[in-house]
Every structure is written in C-alpha cells, then in structure tokens.
C-alpha positions as MATLAB code, in Angstrom:
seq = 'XXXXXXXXXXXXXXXXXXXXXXXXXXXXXXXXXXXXXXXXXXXXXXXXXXXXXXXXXXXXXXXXXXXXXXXXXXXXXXXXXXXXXXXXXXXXXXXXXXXXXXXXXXXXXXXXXXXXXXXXXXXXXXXXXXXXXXXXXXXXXXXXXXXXXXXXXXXXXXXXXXXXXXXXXXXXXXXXXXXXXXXXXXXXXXXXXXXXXXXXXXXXXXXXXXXXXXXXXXXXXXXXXXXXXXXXXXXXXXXXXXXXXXXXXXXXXXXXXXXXXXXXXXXXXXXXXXXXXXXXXXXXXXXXXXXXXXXXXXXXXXXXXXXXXXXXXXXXXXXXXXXXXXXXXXXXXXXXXXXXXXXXXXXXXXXXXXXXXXXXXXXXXXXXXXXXXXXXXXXXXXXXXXXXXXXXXXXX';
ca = [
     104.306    5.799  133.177;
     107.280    3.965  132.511;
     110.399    5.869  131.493;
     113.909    5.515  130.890;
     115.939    8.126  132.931;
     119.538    9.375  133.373;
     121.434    8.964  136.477;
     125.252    9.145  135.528;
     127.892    7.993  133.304;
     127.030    5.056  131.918;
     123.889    4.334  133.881;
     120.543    4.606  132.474;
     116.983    3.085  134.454;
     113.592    2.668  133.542;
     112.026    4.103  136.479;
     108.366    5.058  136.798;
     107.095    8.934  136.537;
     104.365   11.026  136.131;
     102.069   10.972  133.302;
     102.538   14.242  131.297;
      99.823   16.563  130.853;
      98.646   19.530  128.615;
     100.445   22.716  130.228;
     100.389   25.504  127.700;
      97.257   25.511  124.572;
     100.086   24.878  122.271;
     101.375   21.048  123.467;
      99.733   18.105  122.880;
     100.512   14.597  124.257;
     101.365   11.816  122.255;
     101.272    8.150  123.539;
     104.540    6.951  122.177;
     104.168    3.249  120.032;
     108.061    3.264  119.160;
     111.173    5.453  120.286;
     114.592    4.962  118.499;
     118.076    4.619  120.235;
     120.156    7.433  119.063;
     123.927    7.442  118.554;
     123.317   11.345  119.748;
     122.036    9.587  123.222;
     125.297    7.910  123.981;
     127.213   11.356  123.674;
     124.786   11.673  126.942;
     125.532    7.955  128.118;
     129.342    8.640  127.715;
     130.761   12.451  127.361;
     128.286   14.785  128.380;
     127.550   13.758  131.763;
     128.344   17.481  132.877;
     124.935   18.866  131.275;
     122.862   16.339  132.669;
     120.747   15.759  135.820;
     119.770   12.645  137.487;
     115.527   11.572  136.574;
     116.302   13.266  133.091;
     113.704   11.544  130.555;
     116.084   10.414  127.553;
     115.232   10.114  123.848;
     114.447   12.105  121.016;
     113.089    9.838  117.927;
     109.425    9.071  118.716;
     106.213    8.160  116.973;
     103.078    7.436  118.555;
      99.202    7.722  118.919;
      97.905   11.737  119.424;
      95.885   11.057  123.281;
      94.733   15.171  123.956;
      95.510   18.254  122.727;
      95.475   22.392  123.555;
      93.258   24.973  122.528;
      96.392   26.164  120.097;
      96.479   22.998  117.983;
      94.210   23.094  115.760;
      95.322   20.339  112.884;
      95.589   17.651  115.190;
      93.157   15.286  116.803;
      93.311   12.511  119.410;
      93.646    9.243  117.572;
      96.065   10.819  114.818;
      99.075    9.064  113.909;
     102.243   11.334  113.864;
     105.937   11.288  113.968;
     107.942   14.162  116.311;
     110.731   15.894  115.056;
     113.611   15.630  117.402;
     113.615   19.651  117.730;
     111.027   21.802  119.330;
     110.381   24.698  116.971;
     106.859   27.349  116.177;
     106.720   27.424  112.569;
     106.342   31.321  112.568;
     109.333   33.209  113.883;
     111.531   34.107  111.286;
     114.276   31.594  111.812;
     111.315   28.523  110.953;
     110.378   30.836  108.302;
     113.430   30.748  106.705;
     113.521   26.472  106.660;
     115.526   26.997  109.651;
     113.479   24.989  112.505;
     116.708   24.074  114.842;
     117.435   27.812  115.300;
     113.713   28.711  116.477;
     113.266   32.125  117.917;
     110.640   30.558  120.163;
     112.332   28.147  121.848;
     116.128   29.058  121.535;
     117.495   28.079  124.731;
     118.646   31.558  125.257;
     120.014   30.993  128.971;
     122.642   28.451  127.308;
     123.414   30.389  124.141;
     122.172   27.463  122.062;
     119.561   27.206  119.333;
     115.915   25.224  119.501;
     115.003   23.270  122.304;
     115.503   19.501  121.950;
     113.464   16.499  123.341;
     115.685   14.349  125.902;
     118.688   16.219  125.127;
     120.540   17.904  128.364;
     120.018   21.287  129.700;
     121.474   22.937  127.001;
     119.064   22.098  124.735;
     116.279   22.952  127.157;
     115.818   19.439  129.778;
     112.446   19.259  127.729;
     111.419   15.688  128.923;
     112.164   12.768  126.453;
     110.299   10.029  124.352;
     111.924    7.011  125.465;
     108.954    6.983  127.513;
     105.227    6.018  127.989;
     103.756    9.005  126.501;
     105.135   12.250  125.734;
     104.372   15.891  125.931;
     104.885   17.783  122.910;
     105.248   21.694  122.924;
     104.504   23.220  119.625;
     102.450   20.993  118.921;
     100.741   23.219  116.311;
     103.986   22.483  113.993;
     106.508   19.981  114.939;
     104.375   16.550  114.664;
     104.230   14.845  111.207;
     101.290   13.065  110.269;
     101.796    9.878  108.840;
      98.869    7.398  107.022;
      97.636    4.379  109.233;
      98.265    0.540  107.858;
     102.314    0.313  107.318;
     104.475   -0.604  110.641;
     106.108    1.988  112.593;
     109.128    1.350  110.925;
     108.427    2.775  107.425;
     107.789    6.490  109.721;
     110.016    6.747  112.507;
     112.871    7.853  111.428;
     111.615   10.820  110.213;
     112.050   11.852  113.832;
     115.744   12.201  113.001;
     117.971    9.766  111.263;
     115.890   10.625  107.581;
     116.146   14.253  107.657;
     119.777   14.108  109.629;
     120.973   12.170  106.976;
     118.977   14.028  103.726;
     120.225   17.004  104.762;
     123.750   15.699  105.171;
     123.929   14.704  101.749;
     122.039   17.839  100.789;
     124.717   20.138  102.090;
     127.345   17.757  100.889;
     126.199   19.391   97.219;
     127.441   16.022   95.508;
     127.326   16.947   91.310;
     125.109   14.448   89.451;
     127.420   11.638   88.918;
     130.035   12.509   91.738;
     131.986   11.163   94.442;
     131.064   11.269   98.305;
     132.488    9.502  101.073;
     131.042    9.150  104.333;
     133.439    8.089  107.572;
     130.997    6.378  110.032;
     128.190    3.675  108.784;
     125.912    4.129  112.056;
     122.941    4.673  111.543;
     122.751    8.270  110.204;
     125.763    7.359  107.995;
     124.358    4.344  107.034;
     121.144    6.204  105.773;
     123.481    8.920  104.151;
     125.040    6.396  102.259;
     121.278    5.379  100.453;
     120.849    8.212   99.687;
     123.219    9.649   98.100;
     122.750    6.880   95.952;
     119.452    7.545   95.778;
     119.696   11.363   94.816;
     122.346   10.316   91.747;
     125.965   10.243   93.479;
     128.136    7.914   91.243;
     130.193    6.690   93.770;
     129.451    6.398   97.460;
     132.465    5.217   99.365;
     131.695    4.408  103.245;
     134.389    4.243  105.850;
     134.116    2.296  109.191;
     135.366    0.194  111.382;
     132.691   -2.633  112.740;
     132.044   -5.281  110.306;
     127.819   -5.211  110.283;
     127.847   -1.644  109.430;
     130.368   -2.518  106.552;
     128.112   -5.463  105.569;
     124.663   -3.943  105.897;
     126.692   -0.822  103.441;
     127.692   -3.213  101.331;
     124.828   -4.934  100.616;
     123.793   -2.346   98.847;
     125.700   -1.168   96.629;
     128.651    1.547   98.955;
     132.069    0.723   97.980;
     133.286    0.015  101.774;
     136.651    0.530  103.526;
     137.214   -0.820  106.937;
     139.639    1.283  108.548;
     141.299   -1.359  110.608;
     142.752   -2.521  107.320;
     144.736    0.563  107.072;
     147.940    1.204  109.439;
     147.598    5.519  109.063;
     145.090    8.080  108.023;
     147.304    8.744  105.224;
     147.064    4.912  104.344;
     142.782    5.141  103.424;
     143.701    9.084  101.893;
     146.016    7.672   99.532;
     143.930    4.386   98.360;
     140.420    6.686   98.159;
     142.164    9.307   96.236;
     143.589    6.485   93.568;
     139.758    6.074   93.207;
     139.096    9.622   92.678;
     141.602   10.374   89.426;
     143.817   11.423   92.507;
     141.671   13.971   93.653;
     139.539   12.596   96.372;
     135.782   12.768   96.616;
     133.937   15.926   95.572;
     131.995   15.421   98.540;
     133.174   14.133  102.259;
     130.130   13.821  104.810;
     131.491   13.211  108.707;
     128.611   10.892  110.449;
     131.012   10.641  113.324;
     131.164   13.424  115.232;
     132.666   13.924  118.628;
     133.407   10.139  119.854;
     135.859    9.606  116.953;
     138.464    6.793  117.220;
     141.748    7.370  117.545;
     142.253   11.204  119.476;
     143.827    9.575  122.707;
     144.634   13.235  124.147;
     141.048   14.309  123.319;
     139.400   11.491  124.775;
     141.305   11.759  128.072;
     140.003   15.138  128.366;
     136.032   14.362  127.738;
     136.503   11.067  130.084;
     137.982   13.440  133.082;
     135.454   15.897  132.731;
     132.474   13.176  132.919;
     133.966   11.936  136.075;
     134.599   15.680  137.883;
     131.059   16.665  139.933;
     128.346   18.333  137.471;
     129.016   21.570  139.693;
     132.261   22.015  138.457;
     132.369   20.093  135.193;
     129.748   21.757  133.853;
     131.266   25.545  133.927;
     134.444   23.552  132.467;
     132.994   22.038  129.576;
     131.138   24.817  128.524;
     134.152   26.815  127.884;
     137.184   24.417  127.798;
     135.424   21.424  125.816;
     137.196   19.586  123.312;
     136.058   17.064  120.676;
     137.830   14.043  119.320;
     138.817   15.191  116.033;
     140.287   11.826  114.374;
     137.075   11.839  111.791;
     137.643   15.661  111.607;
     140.780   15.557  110.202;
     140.637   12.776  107.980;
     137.173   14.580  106.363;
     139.657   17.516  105.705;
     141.937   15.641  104.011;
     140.377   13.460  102.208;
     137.953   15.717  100.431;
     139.171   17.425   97.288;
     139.950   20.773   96.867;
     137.286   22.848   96.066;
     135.280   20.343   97.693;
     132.915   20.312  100.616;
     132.466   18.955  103.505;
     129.170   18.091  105.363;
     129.508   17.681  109.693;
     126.402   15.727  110.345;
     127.876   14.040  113.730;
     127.313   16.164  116.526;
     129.989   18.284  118.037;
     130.060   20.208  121.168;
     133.573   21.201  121.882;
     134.543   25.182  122.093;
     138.137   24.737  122.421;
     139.014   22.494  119.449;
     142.153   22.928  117.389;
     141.169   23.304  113.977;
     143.455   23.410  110.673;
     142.434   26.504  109.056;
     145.215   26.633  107.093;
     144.720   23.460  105.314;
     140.748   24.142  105.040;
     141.887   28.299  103.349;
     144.499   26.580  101.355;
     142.073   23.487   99.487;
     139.136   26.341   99.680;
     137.113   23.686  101.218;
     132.625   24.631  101.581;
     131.654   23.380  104.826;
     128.254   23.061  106.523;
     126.886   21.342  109.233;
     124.168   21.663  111.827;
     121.447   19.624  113.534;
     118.812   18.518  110.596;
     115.903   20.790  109.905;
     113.283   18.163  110.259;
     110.735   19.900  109.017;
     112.528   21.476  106.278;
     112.774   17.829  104.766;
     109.986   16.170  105.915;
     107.956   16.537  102.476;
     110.825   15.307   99.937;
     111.131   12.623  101.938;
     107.649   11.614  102.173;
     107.261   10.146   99.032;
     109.936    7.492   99.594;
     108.753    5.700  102.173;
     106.523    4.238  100.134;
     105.759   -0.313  100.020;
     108.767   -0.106   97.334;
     110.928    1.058  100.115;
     113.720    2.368   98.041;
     115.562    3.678  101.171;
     115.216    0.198  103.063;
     113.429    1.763  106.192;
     111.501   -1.637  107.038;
     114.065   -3.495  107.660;
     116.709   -0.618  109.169;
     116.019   -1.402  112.637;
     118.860   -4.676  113.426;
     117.467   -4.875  116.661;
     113.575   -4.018  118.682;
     112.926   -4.709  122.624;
     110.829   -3.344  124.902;
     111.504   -0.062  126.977;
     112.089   -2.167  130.211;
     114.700   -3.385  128.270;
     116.507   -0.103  127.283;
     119.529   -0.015  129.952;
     121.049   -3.622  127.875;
     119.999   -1.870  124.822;
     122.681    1.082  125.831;
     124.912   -1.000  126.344;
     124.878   -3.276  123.644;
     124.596   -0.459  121.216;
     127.568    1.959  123.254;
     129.893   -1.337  122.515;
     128.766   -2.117  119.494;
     127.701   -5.535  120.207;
     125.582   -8.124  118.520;
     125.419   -6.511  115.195;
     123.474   -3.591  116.933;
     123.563   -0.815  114.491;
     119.562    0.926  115.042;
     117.364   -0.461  118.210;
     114.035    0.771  118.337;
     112.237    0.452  121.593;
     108.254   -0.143  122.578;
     107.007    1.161  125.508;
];
C-alpha cells in the first residue's frame, strides 16, 4: 500500500509498504476512504524530530471501510463504516472506565512515561503505524472505532477522529456560564471548531484571536467577534481592548488552540529548532528532559482570562522544562485543564449534530482535499499557511 512516511525535519514521502494484517484477536483493519492533516502532525514535521524514526507511518484522523477483523471484535463486521479515534484505548481498565480513554491502562506507553498509545504519533506515544495510509490496522478494535450511518460524505464523520471531540472537550473544560465570555487564541482548525461551538453550547460571546486572514474570515463568517493579532503592537495591546469588552474583566473562559509552536517566543523557538537539527541519538535524551515550549499563547491565555476564570490547553504541549508564572495563575485563582480529547468520552453528544442541518458546518470544514500522493505539498502548504489552507483531508 501506499503510505505517507517520515524521514526528517521537514521531509515527508509517500513511499510504498506492507499491507497490514490482523496480529492480535483484538485489531481489525480498516481500509482508510479519508485521513485528515493534523496541526498535531506538523509538531512532528517541525519540532519533534527527536522522537521520530525514518519509514514512520504518519496520521491520526481516519475513516474508512472495516476489510477483516479478530476473534476479539465482536460488534464489528467487514463492510462497516467507522471513524477511529486518534487514541488507542480498551474500554475496560479503569482509566476508560472512568471517561478517561487517553490515559488507558492497556496501552499506556509505560516505557516513555506517557499515557494511551496514539496512531502516527512518535515513539512516545507508542510508533503504532498511522492512517495517512492505504489501510490501517486498528488495535482495540473491540472499542475505539465509531460507527457511522452510510449515505452522507466522509466529511459530515471524520472529524470525529479528533478535531470534534478535541475541540468539545476544550470548550467543555473551559466551563463557559450560559451566556458568558470565551476567547480562543488560534482559529486552526481545532480552534476554529471550538469557536462553533461554544456558540453552539450557549456562550454569549466568542472572541477568536489569530493571525492569518482565512482563519479570521472563515471565524467570522459566522458569527466570532475576531481579532487579528498583527493589528496589535504588544500582548498587553489585545489584553487591554478584550478586557474593555468584558466590563474590564476579561473572558470567563480563555481556551489556548495553540499550543507549543506559538508566535512570538524567539528564545524558545531557538531551542526546539537546535534540538530538531542535533542526531535523534542525542536529541532525543535532551528533549525528554530539557524540552521547552513556546509559551507566547501561554502567557497571553493567563492574562487575558479573568480572575476566577479558567483556562482550557487544548494545543498540544510537550515541554518539561517550561517556565511557568505560578504566581500570577495562585494570585487570579485561575481553573485550568487540559489534555488530549477523550474521543470516546464525546463521541455520543456529538453524534446528534452532524446531522443534514449541519449546525457545526462539518461539510464544508475541509478548505482543501487531494490525494495521498499528494500529501508532501499538502505539508507544506498547510506548515506555511498557504493558499487559505486551514483543514486538508487526504484520499488514499
């Protein structure tokens, strides 16, 4: 099969591998119809170069076509239609008992110190093969796939693979009070989707922050009050002009979509471009316990929220040396939570939107759909935000 593979910084191929195969009575394989292009997968493309190997399958947002499956599945059936959850979890340890999938006893990558194995995701998370691929084996099987009705286009069910329930539970956490204020700093796609639905869910103002024009547009459009952060000279600058919004509070609520690529953080970003560049044998060791993260969306999330307020980290972060300010957070008494999203966990309230109404706009999310062969331009173009790229799905 045809696959799209990692070989260093900044280089991605579709080369061709081996079909994938039932190996334990638990997987099945799925033969993947669409894959999404994750802002997660150019943290890989970019900064964490140290935790991957070259011929590692990428992607982690698939839906596809059910071809075989092991003795240990028994709800599923070749020919069914299903989305995969990004994370690899069992459904009957006590962390997925407890709505807590991406902290799986089963499949904790306990070797790394990290939580629940992830598709595509670097060898912290497991090297479990990924779906920007031909087909796709899927551990677990017996829990993690969704299935979704036949008729509607991929599009109305693929993102439940990641950028529905990343961005649910990121306004979830964010605790917003019926008729509040949230603002989220980055309109990619998971803020993008934040943005929705928070509006959806009864926020009363939803105030996005970015910097590239089609994200502000597509925001826009409907109905987030937008701020482009080139129009503002200092962090202080957007504080002050969202708190004269906010009875000179600021938001109740601030969700962070940005994670650890942040603008701005010169110092930081120094840092993560050396350590891509030093050999995996020695960067590796490094990052794990000297990583930093650019903090520039951080800080502005801290504040800009209100006190009393919370925050909600729904951009991934990896760094284990990063200077926080803990006395600002103690001082406002500031809730925060983050975390990977607990697909399954969300899966059924989300459900019943994606319906032909399409209140959440999922049909028409994707800006931009090419086939796989196509996937190192689609890097690119998506890494430097070109051609109004904001979600690219792929087709094998």
């Amino acid at each position: 099969m045809k696959a799209v593979t990692w070989q260093g910084k900044r280089d991605v191929r579709v080369e061709t591998v081996p079909d994938p195969g039932i190996q334990e009575p638990t997987d099945a394989v799925i033969r993947i119809t669409s894959t999404g292009l994750c802002g997660s997968d150019l943290h890989l493309y970019e900064v964490l170069t140290p935790f991957m190997t070259p011929g590692d399958i990428l992607g982690h947002e698939p839906m596809g076509i059910v071809e075989e499956v092991g003795a240990g599945v028994p709800d599923l059936r070749a020919g069914d239609r299903v989305v995969v959850p990004f994370q690899i979890a069992c459904g009957t340890c006590w962390m997925c008992l407890n709505s807590l999938p991406t902290q799986c006893e089963t499949t904790q990558v306990g070797a790394e110190g990290m939580g629940a194995a992830v598709f595509g995701y670097t060898r912290l998370y497991g090297a479990v093969p990924g779906a920007q691929a031909g087909y796709l084996r899927v551990p677990q099987a017996q829990f993690g796939p969704i299935k979704v009705p036949e008729g509607p286009p991929d599009d109305r069910f693929v993102y439940l693979s990641d950028v529905l329930p990343s961005a649910w539970q990121a306004v979830a956490y964010a605790e917003v009070p019926p008729g509040g204020s949230v603002a989220v700093l980055g309109l990619g796609p998971i803020g993008d989707m934040a943005c929705r639905i928070a509006r959806l869910r009864g926020a009363g103002r939803v105030f996005g922050v970015d910097l590239v024009g089609e994200r502000l547009r597509r925001a826009r459009a409907r109905g987030v009050e937008t701020y482009d952060l080139r129009a503002f000279d200092s962090e202080k600058e957007l504080v002050t002009a969202l708190r004269d919004e906010t009875d000179g509070r600021g938001p109740d609520a601030v969700i962070d979509a940005v994670g650890t690529e942040a603008h701005g953080s010169a110092v930081a970003r120094l840092v993560q471009n050396a350590a891509a560049l030093i050999p995996r044998t020695l960067g590796g060791p490094l990052a794990e316990r000297f990583s930093v993260d650019r903090l520039a969306a951080l800080h502005t999330a801290v504040e800009l929220v209100r006190r009393g307020g919370t925050l909600s980290l729904t951009g991934v972060y990896g760094g284990t040396a990063d200077p926080l300010p803990l006395g600002t957070l103690f001082d406002k008494q500031v809730q925060i939570r983050m975390g990977q999203a607990n697909v399954r966990r969300w899966a059924d309230d989300i459900l019943p939107y994606l319906t032909d109404e399409d209140p959440l706009g999922v049909d028409d999310f994707a800006t931009h759909r090419l086939p796989l062969t196509e996937a190192p331009h689609a890097y690119e173009m998506f890494q430097r935000k070109q051609d109004g790229a904001v979600k690219i799905l792929m087709t094998p």
